[in-house]
Coordinates of C-alpha atoms and ligand atoms in Angstrom, one line a residue:
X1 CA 15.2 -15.1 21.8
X2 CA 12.2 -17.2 21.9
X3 CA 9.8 -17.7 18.6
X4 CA 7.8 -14.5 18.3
X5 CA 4.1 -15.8 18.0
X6 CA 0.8 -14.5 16.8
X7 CA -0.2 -12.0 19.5
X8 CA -4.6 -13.8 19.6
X9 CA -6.1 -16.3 19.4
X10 CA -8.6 -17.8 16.4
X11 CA -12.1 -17.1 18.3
X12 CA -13.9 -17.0 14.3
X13 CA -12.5 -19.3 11.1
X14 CA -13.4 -19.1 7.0
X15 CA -12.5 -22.1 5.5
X16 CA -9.9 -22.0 2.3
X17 CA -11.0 -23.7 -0.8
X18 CA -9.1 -26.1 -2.0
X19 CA -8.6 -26.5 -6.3
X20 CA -6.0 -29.3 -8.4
X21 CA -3.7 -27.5 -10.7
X22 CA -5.9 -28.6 -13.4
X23 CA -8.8 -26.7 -12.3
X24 CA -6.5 -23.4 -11.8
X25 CA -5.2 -23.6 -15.1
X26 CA -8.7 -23.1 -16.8
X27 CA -9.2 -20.6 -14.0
X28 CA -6.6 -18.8 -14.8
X29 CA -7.3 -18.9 -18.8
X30 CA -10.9 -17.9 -17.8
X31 CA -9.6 -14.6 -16.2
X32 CA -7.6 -13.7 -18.7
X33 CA -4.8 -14.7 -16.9
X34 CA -5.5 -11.5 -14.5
X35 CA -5.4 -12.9 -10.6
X36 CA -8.0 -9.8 -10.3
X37 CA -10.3 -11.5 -12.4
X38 CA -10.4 -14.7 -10.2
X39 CA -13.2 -15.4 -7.5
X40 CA -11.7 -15.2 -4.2
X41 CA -13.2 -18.6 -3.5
X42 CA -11.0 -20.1 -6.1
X43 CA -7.6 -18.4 -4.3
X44 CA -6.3 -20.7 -1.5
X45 CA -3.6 -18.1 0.2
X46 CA -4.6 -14.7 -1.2
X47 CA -2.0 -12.0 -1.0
X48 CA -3.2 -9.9 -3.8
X49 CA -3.5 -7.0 -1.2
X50 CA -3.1 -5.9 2.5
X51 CA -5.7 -3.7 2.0
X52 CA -9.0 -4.1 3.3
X53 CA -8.2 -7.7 3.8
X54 CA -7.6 -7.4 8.0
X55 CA -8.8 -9.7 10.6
X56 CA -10.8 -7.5 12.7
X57 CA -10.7 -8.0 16.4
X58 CA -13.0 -8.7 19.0
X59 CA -13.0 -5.4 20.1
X60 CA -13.8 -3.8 16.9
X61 CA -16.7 -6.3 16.0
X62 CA -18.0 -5.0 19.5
X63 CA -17.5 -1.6 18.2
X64 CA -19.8 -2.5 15.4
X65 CA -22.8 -3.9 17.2
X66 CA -22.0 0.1 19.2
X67 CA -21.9 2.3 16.2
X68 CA -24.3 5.1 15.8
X69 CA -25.4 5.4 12.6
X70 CA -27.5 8.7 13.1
X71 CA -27.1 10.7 9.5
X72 CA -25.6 13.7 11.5
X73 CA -23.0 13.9 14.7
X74 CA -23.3 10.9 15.4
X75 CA -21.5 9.2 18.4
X76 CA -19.4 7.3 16.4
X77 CA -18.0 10.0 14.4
X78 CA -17.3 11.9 17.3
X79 CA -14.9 8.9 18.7
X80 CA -13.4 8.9 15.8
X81 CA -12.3 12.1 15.2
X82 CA -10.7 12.4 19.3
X83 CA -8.8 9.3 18.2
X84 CA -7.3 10.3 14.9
X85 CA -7.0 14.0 15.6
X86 CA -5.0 12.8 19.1
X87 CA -2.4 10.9 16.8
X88 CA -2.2 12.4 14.2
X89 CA -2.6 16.6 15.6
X90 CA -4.6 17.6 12.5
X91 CA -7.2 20.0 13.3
X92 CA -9.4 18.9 11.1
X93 CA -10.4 15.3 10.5
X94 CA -12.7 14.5 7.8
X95 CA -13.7 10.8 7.2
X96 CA -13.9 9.2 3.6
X97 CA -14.9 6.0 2.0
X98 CA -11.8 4.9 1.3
X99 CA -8.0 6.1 0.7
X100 CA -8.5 7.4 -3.1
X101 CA -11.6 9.3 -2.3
X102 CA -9.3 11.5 0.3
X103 CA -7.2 11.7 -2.7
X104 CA -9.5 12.6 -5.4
X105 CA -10.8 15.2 -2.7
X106 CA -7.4 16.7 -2.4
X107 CA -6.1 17.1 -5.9
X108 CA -9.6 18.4 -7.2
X109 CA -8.6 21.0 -4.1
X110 CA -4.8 21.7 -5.1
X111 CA -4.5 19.6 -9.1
X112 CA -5.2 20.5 -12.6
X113 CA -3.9 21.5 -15.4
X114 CA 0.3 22.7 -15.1
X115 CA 0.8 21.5 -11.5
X116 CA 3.0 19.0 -10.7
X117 CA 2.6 17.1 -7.4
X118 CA 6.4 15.7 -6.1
X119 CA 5.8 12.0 -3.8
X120 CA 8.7 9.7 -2.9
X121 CA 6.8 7.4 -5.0
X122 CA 3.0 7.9 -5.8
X123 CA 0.5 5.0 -5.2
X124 CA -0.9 3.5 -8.3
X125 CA -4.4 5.8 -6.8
X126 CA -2.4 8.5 -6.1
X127 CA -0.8 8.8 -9.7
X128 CA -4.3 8.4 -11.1
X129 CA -5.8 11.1 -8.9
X130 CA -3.2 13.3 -9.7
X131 CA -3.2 12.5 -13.5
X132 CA -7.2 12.7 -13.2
X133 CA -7.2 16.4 -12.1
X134 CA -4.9 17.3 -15.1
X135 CA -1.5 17.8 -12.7
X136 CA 1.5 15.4 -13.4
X137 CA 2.8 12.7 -10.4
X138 CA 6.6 13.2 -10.3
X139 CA 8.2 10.4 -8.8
X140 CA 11.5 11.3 -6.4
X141 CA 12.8 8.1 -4.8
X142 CA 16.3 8.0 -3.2
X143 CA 18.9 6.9 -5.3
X144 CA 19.5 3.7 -2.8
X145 CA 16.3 2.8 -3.9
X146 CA 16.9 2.0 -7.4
X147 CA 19.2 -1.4 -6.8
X148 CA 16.8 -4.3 -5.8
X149 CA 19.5 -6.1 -4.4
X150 CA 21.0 -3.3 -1.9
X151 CA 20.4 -3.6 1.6
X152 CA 19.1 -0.1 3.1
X153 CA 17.4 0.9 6.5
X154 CA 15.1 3.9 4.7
X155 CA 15.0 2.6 0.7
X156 CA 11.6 4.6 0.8
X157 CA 13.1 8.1 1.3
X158 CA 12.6 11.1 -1.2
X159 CA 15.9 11.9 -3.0
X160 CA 15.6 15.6 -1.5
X161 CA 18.2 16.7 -3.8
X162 CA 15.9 16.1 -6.7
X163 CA 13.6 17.7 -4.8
X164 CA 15.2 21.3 -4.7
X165 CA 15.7 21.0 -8.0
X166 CA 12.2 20.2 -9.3
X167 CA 11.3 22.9 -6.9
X168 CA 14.0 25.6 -8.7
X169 CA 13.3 24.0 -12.6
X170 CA 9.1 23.7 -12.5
X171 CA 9.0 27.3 -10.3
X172 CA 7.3 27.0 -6.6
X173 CA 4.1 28.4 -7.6
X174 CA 3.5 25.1 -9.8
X175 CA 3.8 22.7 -7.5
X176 CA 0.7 22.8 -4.7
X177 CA 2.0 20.4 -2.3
X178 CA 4.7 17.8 -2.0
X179 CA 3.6 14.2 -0.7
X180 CA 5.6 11.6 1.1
X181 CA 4.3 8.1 1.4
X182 CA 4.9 5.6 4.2
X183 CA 5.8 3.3 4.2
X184 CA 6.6 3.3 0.2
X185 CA 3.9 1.1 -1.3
X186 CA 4.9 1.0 -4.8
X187 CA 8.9 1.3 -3.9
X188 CA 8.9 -1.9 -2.0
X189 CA 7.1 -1.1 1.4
X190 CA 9.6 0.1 2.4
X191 CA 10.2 2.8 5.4
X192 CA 11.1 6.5 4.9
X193 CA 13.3 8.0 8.0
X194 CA 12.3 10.6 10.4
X195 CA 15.1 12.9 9.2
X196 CA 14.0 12.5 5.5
X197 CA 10.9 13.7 6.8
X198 CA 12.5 16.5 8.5
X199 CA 14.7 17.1 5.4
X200 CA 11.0 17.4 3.1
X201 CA 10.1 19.4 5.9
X202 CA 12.4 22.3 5.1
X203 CA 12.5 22.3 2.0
X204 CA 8.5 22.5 2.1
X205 CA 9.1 25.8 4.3
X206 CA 11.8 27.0 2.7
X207 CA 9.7 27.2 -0.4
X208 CA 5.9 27.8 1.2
X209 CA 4.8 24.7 -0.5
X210 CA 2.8 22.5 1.7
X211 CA 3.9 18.8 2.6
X212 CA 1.0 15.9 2.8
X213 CA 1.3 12.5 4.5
X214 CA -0.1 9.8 2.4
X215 CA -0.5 7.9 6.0
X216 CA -1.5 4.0 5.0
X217 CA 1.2 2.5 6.9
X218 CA 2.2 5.0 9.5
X219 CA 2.3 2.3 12.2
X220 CA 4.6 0.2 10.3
X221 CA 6.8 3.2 9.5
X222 CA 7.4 4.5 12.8
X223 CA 7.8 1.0 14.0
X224 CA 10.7 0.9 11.0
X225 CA 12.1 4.1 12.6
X226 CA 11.9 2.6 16.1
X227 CA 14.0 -0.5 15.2
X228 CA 16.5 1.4 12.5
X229 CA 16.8 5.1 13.6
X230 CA 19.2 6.3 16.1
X231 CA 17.9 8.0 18.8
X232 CA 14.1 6.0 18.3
X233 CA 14.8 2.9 20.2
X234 CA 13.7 4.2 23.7
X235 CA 10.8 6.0 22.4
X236 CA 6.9 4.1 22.2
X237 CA 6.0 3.6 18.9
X238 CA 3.0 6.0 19.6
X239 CA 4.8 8.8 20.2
X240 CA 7.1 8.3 17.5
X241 CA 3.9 8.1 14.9
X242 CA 2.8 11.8 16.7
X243 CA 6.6 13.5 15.6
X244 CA 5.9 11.9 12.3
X245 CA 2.6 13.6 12.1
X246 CA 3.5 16.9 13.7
X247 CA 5.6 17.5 10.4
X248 CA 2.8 18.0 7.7
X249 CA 0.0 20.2 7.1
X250 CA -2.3 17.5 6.5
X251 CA -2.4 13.7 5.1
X252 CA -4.4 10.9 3.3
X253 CA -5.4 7.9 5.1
X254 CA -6.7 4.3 3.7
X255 CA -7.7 2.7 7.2
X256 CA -8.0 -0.5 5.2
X257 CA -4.1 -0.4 5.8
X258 CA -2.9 0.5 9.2
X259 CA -6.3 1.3 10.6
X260 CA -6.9 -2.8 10.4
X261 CA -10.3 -2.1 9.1
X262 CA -12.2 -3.7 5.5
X263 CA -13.7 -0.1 4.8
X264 CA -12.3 3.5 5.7
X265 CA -10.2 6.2 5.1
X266 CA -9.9 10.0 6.2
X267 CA -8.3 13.1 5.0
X268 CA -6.9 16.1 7.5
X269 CA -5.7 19.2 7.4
X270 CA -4.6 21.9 9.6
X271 CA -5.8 24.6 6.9
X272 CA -9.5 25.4 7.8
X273 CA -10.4 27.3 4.6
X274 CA -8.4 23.5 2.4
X275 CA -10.7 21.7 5.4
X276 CA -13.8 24.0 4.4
X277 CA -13.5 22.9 0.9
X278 CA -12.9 19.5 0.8
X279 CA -16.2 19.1 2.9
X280 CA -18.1 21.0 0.0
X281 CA -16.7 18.6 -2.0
X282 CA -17.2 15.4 0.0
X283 CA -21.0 16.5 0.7
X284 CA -21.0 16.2 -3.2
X285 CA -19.4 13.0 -4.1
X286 CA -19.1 11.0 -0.4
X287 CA -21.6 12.0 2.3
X288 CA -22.1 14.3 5.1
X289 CA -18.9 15.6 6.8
X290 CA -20.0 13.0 10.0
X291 CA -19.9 10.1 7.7
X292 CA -18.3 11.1 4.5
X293 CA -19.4 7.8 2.9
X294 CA -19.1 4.9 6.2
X295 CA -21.6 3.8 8.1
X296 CA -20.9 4.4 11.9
X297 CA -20.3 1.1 12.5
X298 CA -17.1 1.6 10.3
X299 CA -15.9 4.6 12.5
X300 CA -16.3 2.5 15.6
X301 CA -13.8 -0.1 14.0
X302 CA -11.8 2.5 12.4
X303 CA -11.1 4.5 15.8
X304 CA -10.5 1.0 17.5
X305 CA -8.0 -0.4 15.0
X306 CA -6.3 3.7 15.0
X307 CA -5.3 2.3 18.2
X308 CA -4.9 -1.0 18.3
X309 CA -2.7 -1.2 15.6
X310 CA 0.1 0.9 17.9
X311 CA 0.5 -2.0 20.2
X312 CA 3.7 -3.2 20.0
X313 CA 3.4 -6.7 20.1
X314 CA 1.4 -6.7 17.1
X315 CA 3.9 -4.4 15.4
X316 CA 6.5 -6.8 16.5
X317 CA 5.0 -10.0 14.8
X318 CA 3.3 -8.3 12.1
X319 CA 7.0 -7.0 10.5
X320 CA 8.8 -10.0 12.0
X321 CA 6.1 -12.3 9.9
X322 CA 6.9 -10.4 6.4
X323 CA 10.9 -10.7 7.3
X324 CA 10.5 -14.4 7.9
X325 CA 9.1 -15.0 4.6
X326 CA 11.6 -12.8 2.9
X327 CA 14.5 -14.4 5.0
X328 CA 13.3 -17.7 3.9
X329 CA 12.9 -16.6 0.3
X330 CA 16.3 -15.1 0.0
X331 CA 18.4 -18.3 1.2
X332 CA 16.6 -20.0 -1.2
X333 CA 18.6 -17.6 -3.8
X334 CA 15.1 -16.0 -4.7
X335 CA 16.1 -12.7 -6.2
X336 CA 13.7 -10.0 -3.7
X337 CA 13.6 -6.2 -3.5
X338 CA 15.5 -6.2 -0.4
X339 CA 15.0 -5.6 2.6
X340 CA 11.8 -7.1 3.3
X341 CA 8.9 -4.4 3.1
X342 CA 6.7 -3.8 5.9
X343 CA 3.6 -5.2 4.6
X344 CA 4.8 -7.1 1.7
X345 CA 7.8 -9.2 0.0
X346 CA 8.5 -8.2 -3.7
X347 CA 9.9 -10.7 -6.1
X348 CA 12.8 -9.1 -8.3
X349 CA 10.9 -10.2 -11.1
X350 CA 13.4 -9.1 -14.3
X351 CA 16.1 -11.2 -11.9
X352 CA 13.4 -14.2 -11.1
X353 CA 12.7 -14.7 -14.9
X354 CA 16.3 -13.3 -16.3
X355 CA 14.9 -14.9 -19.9
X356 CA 12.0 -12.7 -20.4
X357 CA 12.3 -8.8 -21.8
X358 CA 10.3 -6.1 -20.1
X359 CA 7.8 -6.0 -22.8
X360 CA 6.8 -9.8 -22.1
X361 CA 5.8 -8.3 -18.5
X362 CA 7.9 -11.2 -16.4
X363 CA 5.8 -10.3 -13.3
X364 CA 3.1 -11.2 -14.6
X365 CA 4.1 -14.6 -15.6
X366 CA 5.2 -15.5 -11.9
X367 CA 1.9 -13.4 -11.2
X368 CA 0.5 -16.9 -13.0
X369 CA 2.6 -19.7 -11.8
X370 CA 2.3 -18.7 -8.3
X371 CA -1.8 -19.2 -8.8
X372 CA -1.4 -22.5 -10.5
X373 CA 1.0 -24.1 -8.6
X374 CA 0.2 -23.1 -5.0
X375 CA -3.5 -21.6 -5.4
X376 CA -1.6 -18.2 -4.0
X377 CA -2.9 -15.0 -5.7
X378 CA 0.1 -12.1 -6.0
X379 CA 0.5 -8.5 -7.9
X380 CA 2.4 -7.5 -10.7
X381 CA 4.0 -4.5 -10.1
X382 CA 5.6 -3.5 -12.9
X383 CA 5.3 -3.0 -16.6
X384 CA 1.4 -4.1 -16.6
X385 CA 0.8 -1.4 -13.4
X386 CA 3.4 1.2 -14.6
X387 CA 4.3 0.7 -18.1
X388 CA 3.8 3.3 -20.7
X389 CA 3.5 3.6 -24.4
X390 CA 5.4 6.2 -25.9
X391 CA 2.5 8.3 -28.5
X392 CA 5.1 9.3 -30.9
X393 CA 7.0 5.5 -31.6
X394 CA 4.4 3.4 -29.8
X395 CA 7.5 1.9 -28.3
X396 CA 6.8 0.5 -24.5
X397 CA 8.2 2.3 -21.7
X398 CA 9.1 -0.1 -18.8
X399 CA 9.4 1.0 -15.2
X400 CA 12.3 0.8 -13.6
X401 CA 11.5 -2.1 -11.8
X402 CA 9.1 -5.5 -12.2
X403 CA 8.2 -6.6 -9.2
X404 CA 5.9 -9.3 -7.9
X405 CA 3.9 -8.1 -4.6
X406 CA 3.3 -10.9 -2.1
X407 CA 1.1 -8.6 0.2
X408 CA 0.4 -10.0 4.0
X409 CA -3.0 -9.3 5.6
X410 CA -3.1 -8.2 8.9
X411 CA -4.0 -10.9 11.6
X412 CA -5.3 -12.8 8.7
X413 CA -2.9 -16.4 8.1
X414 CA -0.6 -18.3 10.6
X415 CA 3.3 -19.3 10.0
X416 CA 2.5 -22.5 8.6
X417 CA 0.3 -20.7 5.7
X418 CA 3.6 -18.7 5.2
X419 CA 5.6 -21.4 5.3
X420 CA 3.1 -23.4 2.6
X421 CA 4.2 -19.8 0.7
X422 CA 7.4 -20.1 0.9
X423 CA 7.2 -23.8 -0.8
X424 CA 5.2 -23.3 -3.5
X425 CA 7.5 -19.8 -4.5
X426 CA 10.9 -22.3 -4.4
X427 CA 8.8 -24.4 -7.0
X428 CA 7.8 -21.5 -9.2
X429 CA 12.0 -20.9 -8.7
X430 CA 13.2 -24.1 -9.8
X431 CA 11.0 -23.6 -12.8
X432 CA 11.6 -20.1 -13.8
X433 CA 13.4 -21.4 -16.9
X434 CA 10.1 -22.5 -18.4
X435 CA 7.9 -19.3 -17.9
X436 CA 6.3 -17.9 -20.3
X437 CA 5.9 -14.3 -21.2
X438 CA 2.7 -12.2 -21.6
X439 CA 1.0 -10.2 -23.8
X440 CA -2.0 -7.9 -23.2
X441 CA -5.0 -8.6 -25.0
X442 CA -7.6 -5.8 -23.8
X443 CA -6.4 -2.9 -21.5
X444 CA -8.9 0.1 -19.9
X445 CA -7.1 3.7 -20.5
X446 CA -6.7 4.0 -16.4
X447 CA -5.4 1.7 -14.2
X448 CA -5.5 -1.2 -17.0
X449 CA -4.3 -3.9 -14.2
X450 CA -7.1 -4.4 -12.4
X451 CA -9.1 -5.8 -15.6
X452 CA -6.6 -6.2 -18.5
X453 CA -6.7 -9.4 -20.3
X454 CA -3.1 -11.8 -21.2
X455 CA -2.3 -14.2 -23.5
X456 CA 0.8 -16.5 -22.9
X457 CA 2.9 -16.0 -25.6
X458 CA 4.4 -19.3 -27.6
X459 CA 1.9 -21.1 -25.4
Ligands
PLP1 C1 -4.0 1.7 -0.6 C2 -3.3 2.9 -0.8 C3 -3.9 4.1 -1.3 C4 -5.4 4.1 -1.7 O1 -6.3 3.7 -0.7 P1 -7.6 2.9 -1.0 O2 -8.2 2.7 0.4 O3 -7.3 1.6 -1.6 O4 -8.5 3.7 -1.9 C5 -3.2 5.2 -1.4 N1 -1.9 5.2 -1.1 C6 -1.2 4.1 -0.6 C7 0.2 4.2 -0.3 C8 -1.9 2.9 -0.5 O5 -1.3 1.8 -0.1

């Protein structure tokens, strides 16, 4: 088979700022030694995030110049709603400012106080919504998910075992809706199968408890399903993203995932009198129901990239991309969450740095190295985005997993940036010996990764 290339051409270019390793180490003390607390024009490659960070298209930019940004019904909205209510068959199609605003909008609606909300695994945003309203995020990943190492077609699955018996133990009434994310952002990126979906499926009718789509990366999912799952291989990728859709009552969207845009989201439901609702709500906190917090301009892109981002070449060079950086990583002997994710390539960080205990947070000391070797800003994901302190021995709690994120954006770098990647990540390897460990200096009570402080420890 022939090299699979970018599917455009470069018509618009930002240039990259160039810094010596001298100049990123103060940069790196200055921010606390917190990537998130770094100017983007110090970050050569930056994949902190895939989301928001897309290269929009032509088409979209177009779309902008189009967008009708009348306060009510506008023109814009009215594209976007035919577009996502024809893929997705929710009835009702309610755009937001972003993916966590659909969430906060949905657990106000169905959280608080005694519920508990099941996901394969919940976002970081998701968790927080869900902790926010007073409910409790139960995570239920597969049990083929909990070895890094394993190679698996659908390591994002629920365990729908675990489900039932959640279900049985907590008592149906307490649990308002179960959630299945795709592909599994905080398990790896990695894809959950059609039939899992079907299996949630039942078990949500079996019990009357409604199932919700957190929907980011539905592209990438049912491209996942079109490559591994039997049965899939003949079918467009379009259609297969419909069957995926036609088994929930409703989802969350962040279109600065799969939508390819920098700013959007949307929530849906089949339920009118849940739909009714969340617009009281969004009028309150995002904006008119025809806007819910985006310009037009942003519904324009958001309807183009809807579709757009189901063309197959795209799909075929923006999974191949991530799986040549992870193949390349992995015959280096890097220790990754394997397979490669969809969007992103996770370092097995507890593997990568074997000398460092949980508690001195060892993805967030290749977090560092890979900014001051390479310029290339990452994510811990791990005991700085998930750990916990017990109240009773003020013991830490670690995750079961510390993994480093190296997040692609969409249309955004070329092979040879990848490749550039993949070098400086093989230096940070034959290092690992000399990394330090971490230890927080300031931390917020939410969220605390996006502005906790570090100090290196014995450094
Ligand atoms: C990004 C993301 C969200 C939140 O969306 P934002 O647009 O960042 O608010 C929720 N769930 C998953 C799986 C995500 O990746």
């Amino acid at each position: 088979m022939k090299t699979i290339i970018e599917p455009f051409k470069i018509k618009s270019v930002e240039p990259i700022q160039f810094t010596t390793v001298e100049q990123r180490e103060r940069i790196l003390s200055e921010a606390g030694y917190n990537p998130f607390l770094i100017r983007a024009a110090d970050v050569l490659i930056d994949l902190l995030t895939d989301s928001g960070t897309s290269a929009m298209s032509a088409r979209q930019w177009a779309g902008m110049m189009d967008g009708d940004e009348s306060y009510a019904g506008a023109r814009s909205f009215y594209r976007f709603e035919s577009t996502a209510r024809e893929l997705t068959g929710f009835t009702h199609i309610i755009p937001t400012h972003q993916g966590r605003a659909a969430e906060k909008i949905l657990f106000t609606l169905t959280g608080g106080a005694g519920k508990i909300i099941p996901n394969n695994t919940h976002f970081d945003t998701t968790r927080a919504n869900v902790e926010y309203s007073g409910a409790t995020a139960v995570d239920l990943p597969c049990k083929e998910s909990r070895d890094p190492a394993a190679v698996s077609d659908f390591k994002g699955n629920m365990d729908l075992e675990a489900l039932e018996t959640l279900i049985m133990d907590k008592g149906k009434g307490n649990i308002p809706l179960i959630m299945l994310t795709v592909t599994n952002n905080a398990g790896g990126g990695q894809p959950v199968s059609m039939s899992n979906i079907i299996g949630a499926r039942k078990i949500s009718k079996k019990y009357g408890i409604p199932l919700f789509l957190d929907a980011c990366r539905f592209a990438e999912n049912a491209w996942f399903i079109k490559l591994r799952e039997k049965g899939y291989a003949e079918k467009s990728v379009k259609s297969i993203a419909m069957e995926m859709f036609s088994h929930f009552d409703g989802c969350t969207m962040s279109g600065k995932k799969d939508a390819l845009v920098n700013m959007g989201g949307f929530i849906a439901f089949n339920d009118g009198q849940l739909a009714q609702n969340a617009r009281n709500i969004l009028i309150v906190t995002e904006g008119f129901p025809t806007y819910g917090g985006l310009s037009g301009r942003d519904l324009e892109a958001m309807a183009q990239g809807l579709e757009e981002v189901l063309d197959e070449h795209y799909l075929t060079y923006r999974i191949r991309s991530v799986g040549y950086l992870g193949e390349k990583l992995t015959a280096a002997g890097i220790p990754l969450l394997q397979p490669p994710g969809g969007h992103a390539v996770y370092i097995d960080a507890r593997s990568f740095a074997g000398h460092l205990t949980p508690d001195a947070f060892p993805g967030q000391s290749i977090v560092c190295e890979l900014y001051r070797l390479g310029g290339i800003r990452t994510v811990e994901i791990g005991g700085v985005m998930f750990g916990r302190t017990d109240p009773g021995t003020g013991k830490f709690i670690p995750p079961p997993m510390d993994l480093v994120r190296l997040a692609i954006p969409r249309r955004v770098y070329t092979q040879s940036h990848i490749d550039y990647v993949i070098e400086v990540v093989v230096e940070a390897w034959e290092g690992r010996k000399d990394l330090p460990g971490y230890e927080i200096t300031y931390e917020a009570p939410m969220l605390r990764h996006f502005t906790a402080r570090f100090r290196p420890l014995n450094g």
